[in-house]
Coordinates of C-alpha atoms in Angstrom, one line a residue:
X1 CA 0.0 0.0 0.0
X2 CA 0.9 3.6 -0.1
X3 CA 1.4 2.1 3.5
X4 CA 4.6 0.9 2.9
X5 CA 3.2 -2.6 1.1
X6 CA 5.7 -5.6 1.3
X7 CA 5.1 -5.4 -2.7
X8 CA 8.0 -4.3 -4.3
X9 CA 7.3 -5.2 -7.9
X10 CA 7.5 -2.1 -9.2
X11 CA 9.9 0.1 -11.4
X12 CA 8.1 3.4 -10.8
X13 CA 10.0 6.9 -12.5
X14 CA 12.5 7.7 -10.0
X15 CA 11.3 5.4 -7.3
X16 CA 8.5 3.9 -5.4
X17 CA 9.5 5.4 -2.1
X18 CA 10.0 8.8 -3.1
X19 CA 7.1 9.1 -5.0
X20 CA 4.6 7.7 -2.3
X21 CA 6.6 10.7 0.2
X22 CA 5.6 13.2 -2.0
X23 CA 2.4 12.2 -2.4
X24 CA 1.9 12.0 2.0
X25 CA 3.9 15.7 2.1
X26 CA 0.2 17.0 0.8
X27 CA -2.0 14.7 1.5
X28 CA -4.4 16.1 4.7
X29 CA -6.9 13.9 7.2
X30 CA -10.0 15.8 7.7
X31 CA -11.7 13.7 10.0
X32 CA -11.3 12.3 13.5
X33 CA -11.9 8.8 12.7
X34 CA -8.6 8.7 10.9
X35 CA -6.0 7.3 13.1
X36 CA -2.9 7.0 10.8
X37 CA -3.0 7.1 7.3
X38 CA -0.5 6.9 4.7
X39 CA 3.0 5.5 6.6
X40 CA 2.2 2.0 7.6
X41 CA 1.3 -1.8 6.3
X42 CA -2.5 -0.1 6.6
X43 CA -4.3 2.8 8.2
X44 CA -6.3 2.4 11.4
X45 CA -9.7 3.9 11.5
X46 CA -11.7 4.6 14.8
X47 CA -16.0 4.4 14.6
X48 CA -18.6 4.4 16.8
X49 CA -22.0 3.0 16.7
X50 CA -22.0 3.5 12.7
X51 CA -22.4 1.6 9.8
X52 CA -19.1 1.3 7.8
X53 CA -20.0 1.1 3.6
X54 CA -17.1 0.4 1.1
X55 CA -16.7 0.1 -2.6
X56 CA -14.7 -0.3 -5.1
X57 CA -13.7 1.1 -9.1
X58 CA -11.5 0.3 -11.3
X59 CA -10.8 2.5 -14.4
X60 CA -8.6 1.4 -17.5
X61 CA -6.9 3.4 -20.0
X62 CA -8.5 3.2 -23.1
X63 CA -11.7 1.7 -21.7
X64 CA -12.8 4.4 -18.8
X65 CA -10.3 7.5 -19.7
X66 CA -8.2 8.2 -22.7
X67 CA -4.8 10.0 -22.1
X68 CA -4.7 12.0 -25.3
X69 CA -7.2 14.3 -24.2
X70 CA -8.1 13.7 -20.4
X71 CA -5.6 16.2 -18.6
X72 CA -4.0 14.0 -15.5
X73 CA -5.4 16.7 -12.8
X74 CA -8.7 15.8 -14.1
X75 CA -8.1 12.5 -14.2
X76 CA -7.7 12.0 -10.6
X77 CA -10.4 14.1 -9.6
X78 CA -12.7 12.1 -11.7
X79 CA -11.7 9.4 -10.5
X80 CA -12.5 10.6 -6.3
X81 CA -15.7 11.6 -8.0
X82 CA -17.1 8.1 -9.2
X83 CA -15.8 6.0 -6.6
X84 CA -17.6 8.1 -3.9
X85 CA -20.9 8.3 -5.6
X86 CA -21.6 5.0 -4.7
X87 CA -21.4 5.6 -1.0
X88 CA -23.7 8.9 -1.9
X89 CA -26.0 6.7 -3.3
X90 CA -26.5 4.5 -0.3
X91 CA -27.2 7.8 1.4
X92 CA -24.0 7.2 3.4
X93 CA -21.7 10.0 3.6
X94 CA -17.7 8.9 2.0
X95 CA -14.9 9.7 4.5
X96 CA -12.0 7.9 3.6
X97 CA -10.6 6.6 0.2
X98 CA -7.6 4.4 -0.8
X99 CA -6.4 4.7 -4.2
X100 CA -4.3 2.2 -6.0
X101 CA -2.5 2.7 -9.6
X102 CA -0.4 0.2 -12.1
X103 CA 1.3 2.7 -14.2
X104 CA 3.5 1.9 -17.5
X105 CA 6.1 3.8 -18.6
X106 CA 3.6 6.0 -20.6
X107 CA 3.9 8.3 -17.6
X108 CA 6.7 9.6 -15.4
X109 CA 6.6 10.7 -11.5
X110 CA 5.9 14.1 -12.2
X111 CA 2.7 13.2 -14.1
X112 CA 1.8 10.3 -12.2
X113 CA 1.8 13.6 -9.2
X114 CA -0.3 15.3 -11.6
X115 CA -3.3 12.7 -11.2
X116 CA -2.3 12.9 -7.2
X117 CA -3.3 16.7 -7.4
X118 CA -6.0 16.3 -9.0
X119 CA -7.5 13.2 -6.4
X120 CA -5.6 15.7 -3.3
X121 CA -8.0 18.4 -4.8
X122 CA -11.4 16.0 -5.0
X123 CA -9.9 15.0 -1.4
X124 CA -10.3 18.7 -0.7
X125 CA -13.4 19.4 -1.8
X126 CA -15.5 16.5 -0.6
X127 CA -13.6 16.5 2.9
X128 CA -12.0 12.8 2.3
X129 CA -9.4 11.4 3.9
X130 CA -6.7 9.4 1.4
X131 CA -5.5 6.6 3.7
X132 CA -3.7 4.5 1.4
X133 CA -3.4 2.4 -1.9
X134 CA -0.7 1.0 -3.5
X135 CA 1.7 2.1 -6.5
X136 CA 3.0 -0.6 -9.1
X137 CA 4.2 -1.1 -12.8
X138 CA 2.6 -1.9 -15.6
X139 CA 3.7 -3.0 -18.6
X140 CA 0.7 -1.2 -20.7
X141 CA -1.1 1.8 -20.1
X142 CA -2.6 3.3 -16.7
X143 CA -5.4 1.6 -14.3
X144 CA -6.6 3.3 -11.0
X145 CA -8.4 1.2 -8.6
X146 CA -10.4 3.6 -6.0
X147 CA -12.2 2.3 -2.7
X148 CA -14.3 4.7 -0.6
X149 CA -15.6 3.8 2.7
X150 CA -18.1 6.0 4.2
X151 CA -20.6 5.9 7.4
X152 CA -24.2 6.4 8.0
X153 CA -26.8 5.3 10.8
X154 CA -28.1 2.0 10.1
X155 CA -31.4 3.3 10.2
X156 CA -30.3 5.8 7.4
X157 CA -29.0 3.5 5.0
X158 CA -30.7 3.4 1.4
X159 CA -30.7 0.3 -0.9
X160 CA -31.9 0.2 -4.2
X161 CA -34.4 -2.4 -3.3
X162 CA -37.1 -0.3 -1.6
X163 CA -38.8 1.5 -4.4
X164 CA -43.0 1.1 -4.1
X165 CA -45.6 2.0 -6.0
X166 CA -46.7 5.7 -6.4
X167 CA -43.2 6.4 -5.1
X168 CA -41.6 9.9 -7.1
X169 CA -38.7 8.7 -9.1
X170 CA -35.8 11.7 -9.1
X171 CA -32.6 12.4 -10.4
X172 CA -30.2 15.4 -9.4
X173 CA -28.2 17.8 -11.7
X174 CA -28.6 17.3 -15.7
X175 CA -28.2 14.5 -18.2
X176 CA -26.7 13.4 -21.2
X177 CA -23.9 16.3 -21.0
X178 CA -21.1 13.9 -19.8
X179 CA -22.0 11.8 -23.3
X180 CA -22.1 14.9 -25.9
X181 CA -18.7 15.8 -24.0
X182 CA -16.9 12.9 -24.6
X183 CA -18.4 12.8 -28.4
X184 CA -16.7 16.1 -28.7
X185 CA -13.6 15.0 -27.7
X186 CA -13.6 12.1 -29.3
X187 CA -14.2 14.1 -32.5
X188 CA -11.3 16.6 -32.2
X189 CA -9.0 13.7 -31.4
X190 CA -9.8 11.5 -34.9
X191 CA -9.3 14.9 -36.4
X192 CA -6.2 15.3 -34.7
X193 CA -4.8 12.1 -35.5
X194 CA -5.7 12.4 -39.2
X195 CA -4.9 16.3 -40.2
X196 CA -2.6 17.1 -37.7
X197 CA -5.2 20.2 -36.3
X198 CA -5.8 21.1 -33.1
X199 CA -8.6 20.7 -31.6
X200 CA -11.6 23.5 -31.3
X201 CA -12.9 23.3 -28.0
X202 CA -14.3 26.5 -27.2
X203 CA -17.4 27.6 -26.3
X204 CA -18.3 24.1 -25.3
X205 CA -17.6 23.9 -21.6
X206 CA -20.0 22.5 -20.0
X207 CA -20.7 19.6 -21.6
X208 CA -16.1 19.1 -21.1
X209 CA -16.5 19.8 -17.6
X210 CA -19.6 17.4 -17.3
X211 CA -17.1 14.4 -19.0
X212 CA -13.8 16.0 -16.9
X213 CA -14.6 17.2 -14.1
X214 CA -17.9 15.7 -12.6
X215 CA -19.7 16.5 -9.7
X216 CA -20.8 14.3 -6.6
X217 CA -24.0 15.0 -5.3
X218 CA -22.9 15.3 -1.5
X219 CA -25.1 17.8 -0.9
X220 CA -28.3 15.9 -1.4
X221 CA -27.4 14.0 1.7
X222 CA -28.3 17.3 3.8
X223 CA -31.2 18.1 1.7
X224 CA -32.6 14.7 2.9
X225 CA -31.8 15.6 6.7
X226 CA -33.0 19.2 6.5
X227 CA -36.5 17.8 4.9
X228 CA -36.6 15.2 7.3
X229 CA -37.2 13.1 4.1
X230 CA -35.4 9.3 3.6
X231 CA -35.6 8.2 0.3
X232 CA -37.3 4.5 -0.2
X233 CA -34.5 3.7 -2.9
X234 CA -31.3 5.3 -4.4
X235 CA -28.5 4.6 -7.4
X236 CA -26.3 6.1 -9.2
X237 CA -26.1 7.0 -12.8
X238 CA -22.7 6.2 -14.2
X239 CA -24.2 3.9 -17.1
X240 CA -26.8 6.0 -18.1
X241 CA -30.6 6.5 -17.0
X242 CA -32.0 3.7 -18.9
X243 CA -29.9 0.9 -17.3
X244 CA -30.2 2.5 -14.1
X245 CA -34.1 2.9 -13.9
X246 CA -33.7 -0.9 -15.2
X247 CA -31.7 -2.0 -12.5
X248 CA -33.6 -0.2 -9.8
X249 CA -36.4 -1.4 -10.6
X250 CA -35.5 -5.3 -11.0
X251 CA -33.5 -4.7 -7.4
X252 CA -37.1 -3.5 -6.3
X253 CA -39.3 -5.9 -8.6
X254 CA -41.1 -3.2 -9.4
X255 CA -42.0 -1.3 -13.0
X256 CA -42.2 2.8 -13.6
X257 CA -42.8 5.2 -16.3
X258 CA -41.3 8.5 -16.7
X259 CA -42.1 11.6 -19.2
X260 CA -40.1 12.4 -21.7
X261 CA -40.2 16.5 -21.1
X262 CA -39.1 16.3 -17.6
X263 CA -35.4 14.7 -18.0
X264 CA -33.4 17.4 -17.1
X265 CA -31.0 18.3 -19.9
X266 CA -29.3 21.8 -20.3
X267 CA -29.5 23.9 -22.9
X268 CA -25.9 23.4 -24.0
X269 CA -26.1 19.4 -24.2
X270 CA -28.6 20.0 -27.0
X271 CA -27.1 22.4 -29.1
X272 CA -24.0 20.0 -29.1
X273 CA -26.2 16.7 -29.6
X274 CA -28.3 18.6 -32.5
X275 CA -24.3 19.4 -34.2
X276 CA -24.0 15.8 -34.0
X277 CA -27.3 14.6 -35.2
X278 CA -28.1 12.9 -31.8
X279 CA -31.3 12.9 -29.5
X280 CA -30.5 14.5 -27.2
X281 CA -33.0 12.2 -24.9
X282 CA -31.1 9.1 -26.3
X283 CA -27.9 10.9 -25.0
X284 CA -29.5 11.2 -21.6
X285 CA -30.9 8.1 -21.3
X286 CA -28.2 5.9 -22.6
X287 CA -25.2 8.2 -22.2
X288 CA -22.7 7.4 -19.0
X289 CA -21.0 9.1 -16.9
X290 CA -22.9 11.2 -15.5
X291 CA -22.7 10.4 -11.5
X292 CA -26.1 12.0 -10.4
X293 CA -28.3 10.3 -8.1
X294 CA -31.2 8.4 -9.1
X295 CA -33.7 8.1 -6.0
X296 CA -37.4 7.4 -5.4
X297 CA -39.4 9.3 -1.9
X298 CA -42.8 8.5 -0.9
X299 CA -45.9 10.7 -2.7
X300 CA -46.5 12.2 0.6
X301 CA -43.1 13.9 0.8
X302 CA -43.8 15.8 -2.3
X303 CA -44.7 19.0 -1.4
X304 CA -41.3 19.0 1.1
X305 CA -39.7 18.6 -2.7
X306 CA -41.7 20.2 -4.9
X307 CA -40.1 23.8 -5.5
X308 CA -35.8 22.4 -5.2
X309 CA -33.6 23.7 -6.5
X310 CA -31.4 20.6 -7.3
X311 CA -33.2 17.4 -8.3
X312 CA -36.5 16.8 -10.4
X313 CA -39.1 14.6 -10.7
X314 CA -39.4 12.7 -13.8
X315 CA -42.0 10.5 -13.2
X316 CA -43.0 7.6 -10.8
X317 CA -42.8 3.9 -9.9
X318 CA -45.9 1.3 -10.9
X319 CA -46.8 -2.5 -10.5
X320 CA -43.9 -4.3 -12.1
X321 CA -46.8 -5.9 -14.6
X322 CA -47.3 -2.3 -16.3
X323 CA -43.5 -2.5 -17.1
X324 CA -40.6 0.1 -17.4
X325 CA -41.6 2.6 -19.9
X326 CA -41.2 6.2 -21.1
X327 CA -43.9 8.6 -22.2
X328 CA -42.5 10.4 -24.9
X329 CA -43.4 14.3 -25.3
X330 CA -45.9 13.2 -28.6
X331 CA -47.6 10.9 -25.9
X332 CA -46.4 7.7 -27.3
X333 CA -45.5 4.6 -24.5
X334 CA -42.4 3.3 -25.2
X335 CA -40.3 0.2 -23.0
X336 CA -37.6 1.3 -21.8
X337 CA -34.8 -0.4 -23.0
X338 CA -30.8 -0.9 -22.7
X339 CA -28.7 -0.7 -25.6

Protein backbone atom coordinates (compact mmCIF):
# COMPACT_ATOMS: atom_id res chain seq x y z
CA UNK A 1 0.00 0.00 0.00
CA UNK A 2 0.85 3.57 -0.09
CA UNK A 3 1.45 2.13 3.51
CA UNK A 4 4.62 0.93 2.91
CA UNK A 5 3.17 -2.65 1.13
CA UNK A 6 5.70 -5.63 1.34
CA UNK A 7 5.08 -5.42 -2.74
CA UNK A 8 8.00 -4.27 -4.33
CA UNK A 9 7.32 -5.21 -7.90
CA UNK A 10 7.49 -2.12 -9.19
CA UNK A 11 9.90 0.11 -11.44
CA UNK A 12 8.13 3.40 -10.85
CA UNK A 13 9.97 6.85 -12.50
CA UNK A 14 12.52 7.65 -10.00
CA UNK A 15 11.26 5.38 -7.34
CA UNK A 16 8.52 3.92 -5.44
CA UNK A 17 9.47 5.36 -2.13
CA UNK A 18 10.01 8.81 -3.14
CA UNK A 19 7.12 9.12 -5.00
CA UNK A 20 4.62 7.73 -2.25
CA UNK A 21 6.60 10.72 0.17
CA UNK A 22 5.62 13.18 -2.00
CA UNK A 23 2.35 12.21 -2.44
CA UNK A 24 1.93 11.95 2.02
CA UNK A 25 3.92 15.69 2.12
CA UNK A 26 0.22 17.00 0.83
CA UNK A 27 -2.02 14.68 1.54
CA UNK A 28 -4.41 16.09 4.74
CA UNK A 29 -6.91 13.92 7.24
CA UNK A 30 -9.99 15.80 7.70
CA UNK A 31 -11.74 13.70 9.99
CA UNK A 32 -11.27 12.29 13.47
CA UNK A 33 -11.87 8.82 12.66
CA UNK A 34 -8.64 8.73 10.92
CA UNK A 35 -5.96 7.35 13.11
CA UNK A 36 -2.95 6.99 10.82
CA UNK A 37 -2.97 7.10 7.32
CA UNK A 38 -0.50 6.85 4.73
CA UNK A 39 2.98 5.54 6.55
CA UNK A 40 2.17 1.96 7.58
CA UNK A 41 1.30 -1.76 6.35
CA UNK A 42 -2.54 -0.12 6.63
CA UNK A 43 -4.34 2.81 8.23
CA UNK A 44 -6.27 2.42 11.43
CA UNK A 45 -9.74 3.88 11.45
CA UNK A 46 -11.73 4.58 14.76
CA UNK A 47 -16.00 4.43 14.57
CA UNK A 48 -18.61 4.41 16.78
CA UNK A 49 -22.01 2.98 16.73
CA UNK A 50 -21.96 3.52 12.69
CA UNK A 51 -22.39 1.62 9.77
CA UNK A 52 -19.09 1.33 7.80
CA UNK A 53 -19.96 1.11 3.61
CA UNK A 54 -17.09 0.36 1.09
CA UNK A 55 -16.72 0.11 -2.62
CA UNK A 56 -14.71 -0.26 -5.10
CA UNK A 57 -13.65 1.08 -9.09
CA UNK A 58 -11.49 0.26 -11.28
CA UNK A 59 -10.84 2.49 -14.44
CA UNK A 60 -8.59 1.44 -17.53
CA UNK A 61 -6.88 3.43 -20.04
CA UNK A 62 -8.48 3.16 -23.09
CA UNK A 63 -11.74 1.72 -21.69
CA UNK A 64 -12.84 4.44 -18.77
CA UNK A 65 -10.34 7.54 -19.68
CA UNK A 66 -8.17 8.16 -22.66
CA UNK A 67 -4.78 10.01 -22.07
CA UNK A 68 -4.70 11.95 -25.28
CA UNK A 69 -7.24 14.25 -24.18
CA UNK A 70 -8.14 13.66 -20.39
CA UNK A 71 -5.59 16.16 -18.58
CA UNK A 72 -4.01 13.98 -15.47
CA UNK A 73 -5.36 16.69 -12.81
CA UNK A 74 -8.69 15.83 -14.08
CA UNK A 75 -8.08 12.55 -14.23
CA UNK A 76 -7.71 11.97 -10.60
CA UNK A 77 -10.44 14.11 -9.65
CA UNK A 78 -12.68 12.11 -11.70
CA UNK A 79 -11.67 9.36 -10.50
CA UNK A 80 -12.52 10.58 -6.33
CA UNK A 81 -15.70 11.55 -7.97
CA UNK A 82 -17.11 8.14 -9.23
CA UNK A 83 -15.85 6.04 -6.58
CA UNK A 84 -17.65 8.05 -3.88
CA UNK A 85 -20.88 8.30 -5.59
CA UNK A 86 -21.56 5.03 -4.70
CA UNK A 87 -21.43 5.60 -0.99
CA UNK A 88 -23.67 8.95 -1.87
CA UNK A 89 -26.03 6.66 -3.27
CA UNK A 90 -26.47 4.50 -0.28
CA UNK A 91 -27.20 7.82 1.42
CA UNK A 92 -24.03 7.23 3.43
CA UNK A 93 -21.66 9.98 3.65
CA UNK A 94 -17.68 8.93 2.01
CA UNK A 95 -14.93 9.73 4.50
CA UNK A 96 -11.99 7.87 3.56
CA UNK A 97 -10.60 6.65 0.23
CA UNK A 98 -7.62 4.39 -0.79
CA UNK A 99 -6.35 4.73 -4.20
CA UNK A 100 -4.26 2.22 -6.00
CA UNK A 101 -2.49 2.71 -9.61
CA UNK A 102 -0.38 0.21 -12.06
CA UNK A 103 1.28 2.73 -14.15
CA UNK A 104 3.54 1.87 -17.46
CA UNK A 105 6.10 3.78 -18.64
CA UNK A 106 3.62 5.96 -20.56
CA UNK A 107 3.87 8.32 -17.56
CA UNK A 108 6.66 9.59 -15.39
CA UNK A 109 6.61 10.68 -11.45
CA UNK A 110 5.94 14.06 -12.23
CA UNK A 111 2.70 13.24 -14.13
CA UNK A 112 1.81 10.25 -12.15
CA UNK A 113 1.78 13.63 -9.17
CA UNK A 114 -0.33 15.28 -11.58
CA UNK A 115 -3.33 12.73 -11.24
CA UNK A 116 -2.26 12.88 -7.20
CA UNK A 117 -3.30 16.69 -7.37
CA UNK A 118 -6.04 16.27 -9.04
CA UNK A 119 -7.49 13.19 -6.39
CA UNK A 120 -5.61 15.67 -3.31
CA UNK A 121 -7.96 18.39 -4.80
CA UNK A 122 -11.37 15.98 -5.04
CA UNK A 123 -9.88 15.03 -1.39
CA UNK A 124 -10.31 18.66 -0.73
CA UNK A 125 -13.36 19.42 -1.79
CA UNK A 126 -15.55 16.48 -0.59
CA UNK A 127 -13.64 16.49 2.86
CA UNK A 128 -11.98 12.82 2.33
CA UNK A 129 -9.37 11.37 3.93
CA UNK A 130 -6.73 9.38 1.39
CA UNK A 131 -5.45 6.61 3.74
CA UNK A 132 -3.74 4.51 1.36
CA UNK A 133 -3.39 2.43 -1.89
CA UNK A 134 -0.75 0.98 -3.55
CA UNK A 135 1.69 2.09 -6.55
CA UNK A 136 3.03 -0.60 -9.05
CA UNK A 137 4.21 -1.10 -12.76
CA UNK A 138 2.57 -1.94 -15.57
CA UNK A 139 3.66 -3.02 -18.64
CA UNK A 140 0.74 -1.24 -20.65
CA UNK A 141 -1.11 1.81 -20.14
CA UNK A 142 -2.57 3.31 -16.73
CA UNK A 143 -5.41 1.58 -14.33
CA UNK A 144 -6.56 3.31 -11.03
CA UNK A 145 -8.43 1.23 -8.65
CA UNK A 146 -10.42 3.60 -5.98
CA UNK A 147 -12.19 2.31 -2.71
CA UNK A 148 -14.28 4.67 -0.65
CA UNK A 149 -15.55 3.79 2.69
CA UNK A 150 -18.15 6.00 4.20
CA UNK A 151 -20.64 5.86 7.37
CA UNK A 152 -24.17 6.41 7.98
CA UNK A 153 -26.82 5.35 10.78
CA UNK A 154 -28.10 1.96 10.07
CA UNK A 155 -31.43 3.27 10.17
CA UNK A 156 -30.26 5.79 7.43
CA UNK A 157 -29.03 3.46 4.98
CA UNK A 158 -30.69 3.44 1.41
CA UNK A 159 -30.69 0.31 -0.93
CA UNK A 160 -31.92 0.18 -4.22
CA UNK A 161 -34.39 -2.40 -3.27
CA UNK A 162 -37.14 -0.29 -1.55
CA UNK A 163 -38.83 1.53 -4.42
CA UNK A 164 -43.00 1.14 -4.08
CA UNK A 165 -45.62 2.00 -6.04
CA UNK A 166 -46.74 5.69 -6.37
CA UNK A 167 -43.19 6.37 -5.06
CA UNK A 168 -41.62 9.89 -7.09
CA UNK A 169 -38.72 8.67 -9.10
CA UNK A 170 -35.84 11.72 -9.11
CA UNK A 171 -32.63 12.40 -10.45
CA UNK A 172 -30.17 15.45 -9.43
CA UNK A 173 -28.17 17.85 -11.68
CA UNK A 174 -28.61 17.35 -15.67
CA UNK A 175 -28.18 14.48 -18.24
CA UNK A 176 -26.70 13.36 -21.25
CA UNK A 177 -23.92 16.27 -21.03
CA UNK A 178 -21.06 13.87 -19.79
CA UNK A 179 -22.00 11.81 -23.30
CA UNK A 180 -22.08 14.85 -25.86
CA UNK A 181 -18.72 15.82 -24.03
CA UNK A 182 -16.93 12.90 -24.57
CA UNK A 183 -18.43 12.75 -28.41
CA UNK A 184 -16.69 16.13 -28.66
CA UNK A 185 -13.63 14.96 -27.70
CA UNK A 186 -13.64 12.06 -29.33
CA UNK A 187 -14.17 14.10 -32.49
CA UNK A 188 -11.27 16.62 -32.23
CA UNK A 189 -9.05 13.71 -31.42
CA UNK A 190 -9.84 11.48 -34.87
CA UNK A 191 -9.25 14.87 -36.43
CA UNK A 192 -6.25 15.31 -34.66
CA UNK A 193 -4.76 12.13 -35.51
CA UNK A 194 -5.74 12.45 -39.20
CA UNK A 195 -4.90 16.31 -40.24
CA UNK A 196 -2.61 17.11 -37.72
CA UNK A 197 -5.24 20.23 -36.33
CA UNK A 198 -5.84 21.13 -33.06
CA UNK A 199 -8.63 20.67 -31.58
CA UNK A 200 -11.60 23.48 -31.32
CA UNK A 201 -12.92 23.32 -27.98
CA UNK A 202 -14.26 26.50 -27.24
CA UNK A 203 -17.40 27.59 -26.25
CA UNK A 204 -18.30 24.13 -25.34
CA UNK A 205 -17.58 23.95 -21.65
CA UNK A 206 -20.00 22.52 -20.02
CA UNK A 207 -20.68 19.63 -21.62
CA UNK A 208 -16.10 19.15 -21.07
CA UNK A 209 -16.47 19.76 -17.61
CA UNK A 210 -19.62 17.41 -17.34
CA UNK A 211 -17.09 14.39 -19.02
CA UNK A 212 -13.80 16.02 -16.89
CA UNK A 213 -14.55 17.21 -14.09
CA UNK A 214 -17.88 15.70 -12.55
CA UNK A 215 -19.72 16.48 -9.65
CA UNK A 216 -20.77 14.29 -6.56
CA UNK A 217 -24.01 14.96 -5.25
CA UNK A 218 -22.89 15.31 -1.46
CA UNK A 219 -25.13 17.77 -0.86
CA UNK A 220 -28.34 15.90 -1.43
CA UNK A 221 -27.41 14.02 1.70
CA UNK A 222 -28.30 17.31 3.78
CA UNK A 223 -31.23 18.11 1.71
CA UNK A 224 -32.58 14.68 2.90
CA UNK A 225 -31.80 15.63 6.73
CA UNK A 226 -33.01 19.16 6.47
CA UNK A 227 -36.48 17.80 4.89
CA UNK A 228 -36.63 15.19 7.33
CA UNK A 229 -37.16 13.06 4.09
CA UNK A 230 -35.42 9.34 3.60
CA UNK A 231 -35.59 8.16 0.30
CA UNK A 232 -37.31 4.46 -0.20
CA UNK A 233 -34.45 3.74 -2.94
CA UNK A 234 -31.34 5.27 -4.42
CA UNK A 235 -28.52 4.57 -7.42
CA UNK A 236 -26.33 6.06 -9.19
CA UNK A 237 -26.06 7.01 -12.84
CA UNK A 238 -22.72 6.17 -14.25
CA UNK A 239 -24.23 3.91 -17.10
CA UNK A 240 -26.80 5.98 -18.06
CA UNK A 241 -30.58 6.54 -17.04
CA UNK A 242 -32.05 3.66 -18.89
CA UNK A 243 -29.89 0.92 -17.33
CA UNK A 244 -30.17 2.47 -14.10
CA UNK A 245 -34.13 2.94 -13.86
CA UNK A 246 -33.66 -0.95 -15.19
CA UNK A 247 -31.67 -2.00 -12.54
CA UNK A 248 -33.59 -0.19 -9.81
CA UNK A 249 -36.41 -1.42 -10.60
CA UNK A 250 -35.47 -5.29 -11.00
CA UNK A 251 -33.50 -4.70 -7.35
CA UNK A 252 -37.10 -3.54 -6.27
CA UNK A 253 -39.33 -5.94 -8.56
CA UNK A 254 -41.15 -3.24 -9.42
CA UNK A 255 -42.00 -1.30 -12.99
CA UNK A 256 -42.22 2.79 -13.61
CA UNK A 257 -42.83 5.24 -16.35
CA UNK A 258 -41.31 8.52 -16.66
CA UNK A 259 -42.15 11.57 -19.20
CA UNK A 260 -40.09 12.40 -21.73
CA UNK A 261 -40.18 16.52 -21.08
CA UNK A 262 -39.12 16.26 -17.61
CA UNK A 263 -35.39 14.70 -18.02
CA UNK A 264 -33.35 17.40 -17.06
CA UNK A 265 -30.97 18.28 -19.90
CA UNK A 266 -29.26 21.84 -20.27
CA UNK A 267 -29.49 23.89 -22.93
CA UNK A 268 -25.91 23.39 -24.00
CA UNK A 269 -26.11 19.42 -24.23
CA UNK A 270 -28.60 20.00 -27.05
CA UNK A 271 -27.12 22.39 -29.11
CA UNK A 272 -23.97 19.99 -29.06
CA UNK A 273 -26.21 16.71 -29.60
CA UNK A 274 -28.27 18.59 -32.48
CA UNK A 275 -24.28 19.36 -34.18
CA UNK A 276 -24.05 15.76 -33.99
CA UNK A 277 -27.34 14.57 -35.17
CA UNK A 278 -28.12 12.93 -31.78
CA UNK A 279 -31.33 12.92 -29.53
CA UNK A 280 -30.47 14.55 -27.24
CA UNK A 281 -33.02 12.15 -24.95
CA UNK A 282 -31.05 9.10 -26.30
CA UNK A 283 -27.94 10.92 -25.00
CA UNK A 284 -29.53 11.22 -21.61
CA UNK A 285 -30.91 8.05 -21.35
CA UNK A 286 -28.18 5.88 -22.59
CA UNK A 287 -25.20 8.16 -22.23
CA UNK A 288 -22.67 7.39 -18.96
CA UNK A 289 -21.00 9.12 -16.93
CA UNK A 290 -22.90 11.20 -15.45
CA UNK A 291 -22.70 10.39 -11.45
CA UNK A 292 -26.14 12.00 -10.44
CA UNK A 293 -28.31 10.34 -8.06
CA UNK A 294 -31.24 8.42 -9.10
CA UNK A 295 -33.66 8.15 -6.04
CA UNK A 296 -37.35 7.43 -5.43
CA UNK A 297 -39.36 9.34 -1.90
CA UNK A 298 -42.84 8.53 -0.87
CA UNK A 299 -45.86 10.72 -2.75
CA UNK A 300 -46.48 12.17 0.56
CA UNK A 301 -43.14 13.85 0.83
CA UNK A 302 -43.83 15.77 -2.33
CA UNK A 303 -44.75 19.03 -1.37
CA UNK A 304 -41.32 19.05 1.14
CA UNK A 305 -39.66 18.58 -2.74
CA UNK A 306 -41.72 20.20 -4.87
CA UNK A 307 -40.14 23.82 -5.46
CA UNK A 308 -35.82 22.41 -5.23
CA UNK A 309 -33.57 23.65 -6.46
CA UNK A 310 -31.36 20.64 -7.34
CA UNK A 311 -33.20 17.38 -8.26
CA UNK A 312 -36.46 16.76 -10.37
CA UNK A 313 -39.09 14.65 -10.70
CA UNK A 314 -39.43 12.66 -13.78
CA UNK A 315 -41.99 10.52 -13.20
CA UNK A 316 -43.00 7.63 -10.80
CA UNK A 317 -42.81 3.90 -9.89
CA UNK A 318 -45.91 1.34 -10.94
CA UNK A 319 -46.80 -2.51 -10.46
CA UNK A 320 -43.91 -4.31 -12.12
CA UNK A 321 -46.77 -5.86 -14.62
CA UNK A 322 -47.27 -2.27 -16.31
CA UNK A 323 -43.53 -2.47 -17.12
CA UNK A 324 -40.63 0.05 -17.44
CA UNK A 325 -41.55 2.62 -19.91
CA UNK A 326 -41.17 6.24 -21.12
CA UNK A 327 -43.85 8.63 -22.20
CA UNK A 328 -42.53 10.35 -24.95
CA UNK A 329 -43.37 14.34 -25.30
CA UNK A 330 -45.94 13.16 -28.56
CA UNK A 331 -47.64 10.90 -25.93
CA UNK A 332 -46.38 7.74 -27.28
CA UNK A 333 -45.49 4.64 -24.51
CA UNK A 334 -42.39 3.28 -25.20
CA UNK A 335 -40.29 0.23 -23.00
CA UNK A 336 -37.63 1.28 -21.75
CA UNK A 337 -34.79 -0.42 -23.02
CA UNK A 338 -30.85 -0.91 -22.69
CA UNK A 339 -28.67 -0.70 -25.64
Amino acid sequence: MLNNSENENTSIPNGKEGLISKISEKTKSYHKETIYGIGDDSAVLNYHEKRTLVSTDIFVDGIHFDLMYTPLKHLGYKVVVASISDIIAMNATPKHITVSMAVSNVLMQAQILEIYEGIHHACEEYQLDLIGGDITSSKKGVSICVTSMGIANEEDIVYRKGARPTDLLCVTGNLGGAYMGLQLLEREKSIFQSTGVQPKLEGNDYVLQRQLKPTARLELLNYFKTKEIKPTSMIDLSTGLATELINLCNSSNMGCEIFEERIPIEDDTRKIAAEFGIDPTIAALNGGDDFEILFTIELSNYEKIKNNDFFSIIGSINPIDKGTNIVMSDGNIIPIKTN
